[in-house]
């Protein structure tokens, strides 16, 4: 990690680089061709997740943060832009044959925070949040969307039909409950990557050990039996 990247990670308010936070989010991301962060911030999720198959887009309205991302990020096939998130999403050309994943992490509504002081150069009014949500709800069906926020009436009302995943996160003001809204249900458990499976560090280690044991059992089988099992499993995924 470069000095510039590290500076963006550590100093950006609301960064999803906190303990366990990025794991919780990445664990909900389904397979996709193109990945998009309209409110890039520190770009923590984009940098820790496995790269998208085709391209990654990171947009950040703050010029200084945008410049830091451009000079510090090392993601294959990544386009970094400097626009308002509403404008970015409203004008983006979604191509039908691709599967998109959007992770949206806007400034949380002021009334949802423990303190209503402004912490970003570009805060969002309730009217802007409403406009953003209307744009999101009008996106094509080949676009998976995940939205982070704290509990608030506006998002609860607009996203009442969405899947909701909540988890605890350590913030500068103490422990908080993060809400992650998704416009899909992942009933079959297909993920873009499985590196972070588990609810916390201890659970992730348990899952890793379990996978290692099962893989070792498979490797120890005669080649034909091993290949037969792999072929049978391929029909389940």
XYZ file of C-alpha atoms in Angstrom:
237
model
C 0.000 0.000 0.000
C 1.468 3.383 -1.001
C 1.878 6.327 1.364
C -0.941 8.180 -0.429
C -3.265 5.186 -0.225
C -2.526 4.762 3.463
C -3.228 8.443 4.096
C -6.597 8.242 2.339
C -7.534 5.066 4.246
C -6.656 6.387 7.699
C -7.904 9.968 7.450
C -11.082 9.712 5.407
C -14.167 10.076 7.599
C -16.571 7.163 7.146
C -14.027 4.939 5.412
C -15.128 1.311 5.186
C -11.629 0.159 6.061
C -12.644 -0.254 9.728
C -12.333 -3.531 11.603
C -14.640 -6.080 9.997
C -16.641 -3.503 8.028
C -15.233 -4.198 4.581
C -15.578 -7.940 5.213
C -19.298 -7.594 5.938
C -19.854 -5.638 2.723
C -17.717 -7.784 0.422
C -19.474 -10.885 1.775
C -22.704 -9.600 0.209
C -21.355 -8.793 -3.272
C -22.494 -11.157 -6.019
C -20.573 -12.033 -9.226
C -20.315 -9.098 -11.617
C -18.543 -7.832 -14.719
C -18.390 -4.138 -13.844
C -18.034 -2.598 -10.383
C -19.014 0.993 -9.544
C -18.573 3.245 -6.506
C -20.408 6.548 -7.175
C -19.295 7.988 -3.788
C -15.725 6.739 -3.794
C -14.321 8.255 -0.608
C -11.241 6.261 0.355
C -12.176 3.526 -2.128
C -11.613 0.892 0.563
C -14.096 -1.650 -0.806
C -12.853 -1.312 -4.388
C -9.272 -1.824 -3.255
C -9.867 -4.833 -1.001
C -12.360 -6.741 -3.148
C -11.323 -8.917 -6.061
C -11.234 -6.783 -9.241
C -14.276 -6.843 -11.504
C -13.988 -9.057 -14.588
C -14.216 -6.159 -17.051
C -13.821 -2.732 -15.454
C -14.063 -0.718 -12.229
C -15.433 2.831 -11.953
C -14.788 5.014 -8.918
C -16.360 8.456 -8.734
C -15.558 11.045 -6.058
C -16.915 14.590 -5.877
C -14.171 15.949 -3.585
C -11.335 17.153 -5.831
C -8.540 16.492 -3.313
C -9.777 12.965 -2.565
C -10.256 12.383 -6.302
C -6.649 13.414 -6.934
C -5.390 11.165 -4.114
C -7.314 8.222 -5.563
C -5.890 8.862 -9.043
C -2.323 8.976 -7.797
C -2.588 6.145 -5.281
C -4.970 3.438 -6.456
C -3.669 0.356 -8.278
C -6.746 -1.473 -9.602
C -6.751 -3.128 -13.053
C -8.952 -1.419 -15.684
C -10.061 1.307 -13.273
C -11.626 4.614 -14.312
C -11.695 7.392 -11.699
C -13.949 10.414 -12.187
C -14.832 13.642 -10.364
C -18.591 14.234 -10.496
C -21.645 14.492 -8.288
C -22.914 10.955 -7.583
C -26.391 11.839 -8.853
C -24.988 13.150 -12.125
C -22.632 10.197 -12.439
C -25.386 7.603 -12.079
C -27.909 9.534 -14.157
C -25.575 9.726 -17.143
C -23.818 6.350 -16.873
C -24.280 4.069 -19.889
C -25.374 0.666 -18.584
C -24.860 -2.022 -21.237
C -27.453 -4.870 -21.144
C -25.002 -7.769 -21.639
C -22.957 -6.913 -18.529
C -23.723 -7.598 -14.869
C -23.106 -4.519 -12.739
C -22.492 -4.102 -9.028
C -22.842 -0.662 -7.455
C -21.696 -0.031 -3.914
C -23.146 3.292 -2.807
C -21.771 4.911 0.346
C -23.135 8.476 0.395
C -22.694 10.880 3.314
C -25.176 9.569 5.865
C -28.216 11.809 6.481
C -27.353 14.317 9.216
C -30.267 13.295 11.434
C -29.033 9.687 11.453
C -25.656 10.620 12.979
C -24.827 11.049 16.638
C -23.622 14.533 15.792
C -25.190 16.725 13.138
C -21.955 18.591 12.437
C -20.734 18.663 8.850
C -17.709 16.394 8.301
C -17.505 16.341 4.504
C -16.754 19.185 2.125
C -19.756 18.011 0.094
C -22.589 17.007 2.417
C -26.002 15.982 1.056
C -29.338 17.540 1.948
C -32.403 15.371 2.478
C -33.622 16.554 -0.929
C -30.403 15.345 -2.546
C -30.664 11.990 -0.761
C -34.202 11.650 -2.100
C -33.058 12.533 -5.615
C -30.232 9.987 -5.380
C -32.592 7.255 -4.216
C -35.000 7.967 -7.067
C -32.134 7.605 -9.558
C -31.085 4.315 -7.930
C -34.599 2.885 -8.002
C -34.795 3.601 -11.738
C -31.606 1.676 -12.612
C -31.816 -1.287 -15.052
C -32.488 -4.816 -13.790
C -28.946 -5.991 -14.580
C -27.575 -3.729 -11.835
C -27.037 -5.036 -8.293
C -26.978 -2.206 -5.752
C -25.714 -2.137 -2.179
C -26.235 1.020 -0.083
C -24.659 1.788 3.289
C -26.332 4.111 5.791
C -27.486 4.472 9.380
C -31.133 3.998 10.323
C -33.221 6.886 9.030
C -36.805 7.380 7.870
C -35.949 8.441 4.315
C -33.996 5.305 3.392
C -36.383 3.072 5.339
C -39.294 4.350 3.265
C -37.621 4.362 -0.157
C -35.907 0.991 0.282
C -38.632 -0.826 2.219
C -38.768 -3.636 -0.377
C -35.013 -4.213 -0.396
C -33.039 -6.851 1.456
C -31.429 -5.476 4.636
C -28.247 -6.639 6.349
C -27.208 -4.955 9.602
C -23.982 -5.272 11.574
C -22.023 -3.501 14.297
C -19.088 -1.299 13.343
C -16.525 0.586 15.381
C -16.534 4.295 14.482
C -14.730 7.345 15.827
C -17.772 8.015 18.015
C -17.990 4.428 19.294
C -19.954 1.355 18.264
C -22.647 1.938 15.650
C -25.129 -0.172 13.713
C -24.461 -0.084 9.989
C -27.301 -0.839 7.585
C -26.570 -2.365 4.197
C -29.532 -2.287 1.799
C -29.485 -4.537 -1.288
C -31.878 -4.676 -4.224
C -31.476 -8.461 -4.468
C -31.684 -11.664 -2.421
C -28.709 -14.001 -2.742
C -30.550 -17.225 -1.868
C -28.068 -19.464 -3.703
C -25.047 -17.979 -1.955
C -23.085 -17.025 -5.087
C -20.441 -14.415 -4.258
C -17.880 -12.473 -6.283
C -15.287 -13.805 -3.831
C -15.263 -15.977 -0.732
C -12.087 -14.745 0.997
C -13.908 -13.042 3.866
C -16.584 -15.594 4.760
C -17.502 -15.432 8.444
C -19.179 -12.990 10.821
C -15.948 -11.851 12.502
C -12.236 -12.668 12.664
C -12.712 -15.817 14.755
C -15.503 -17.081 12.524
C -13.463 -16.324 9.392
C -10.615 -18.441 10.756
C -13.072 -21.269 11.478
C -14.348 -21.160 7.899
C -10.803 -21.126 6.476
C -9.817 -24.172 8.522
C -12.977 -25.995 7.461
C -12.269 -25.284 3.793
C -8.680 -26.444 4.167
C -9.820 -29.722 5.744
C -12.344 -30.410 2.993
C -9.853 -29.563 0.256
C -7.273 -31.867 1.815
C -9.795 -34.700 1.907
C -10.544 -34.133 -1.757
C -6.864 -33.971 -2.730
C -6.152 -37.243 -0.926
C -8.692 -39.182 -3.021
C -7.712 -41.159 -6.140
C -7.714 -38.828 -9.163
C -10.787 -40.372 -10.831
C -12.868 -40.221 -7.660
C -11.740 -36.640 -7.049
C -12.654 -35.620 -10.588
C -16.033 -37.359 -10.323
C -16.855 -35.339 -7.199
C -15.713 -32.097 -8.814
C -17.899 -32.832 -11.858
C -20.908 -33.559 -9.638
C -20.360 -30.353 -7.678
C -20.099 -28.289 -10.858
C -23.796 -28.938 -11.466
C -24.663 -27.305 -8.146
C -22.913 -23.985 -8.749
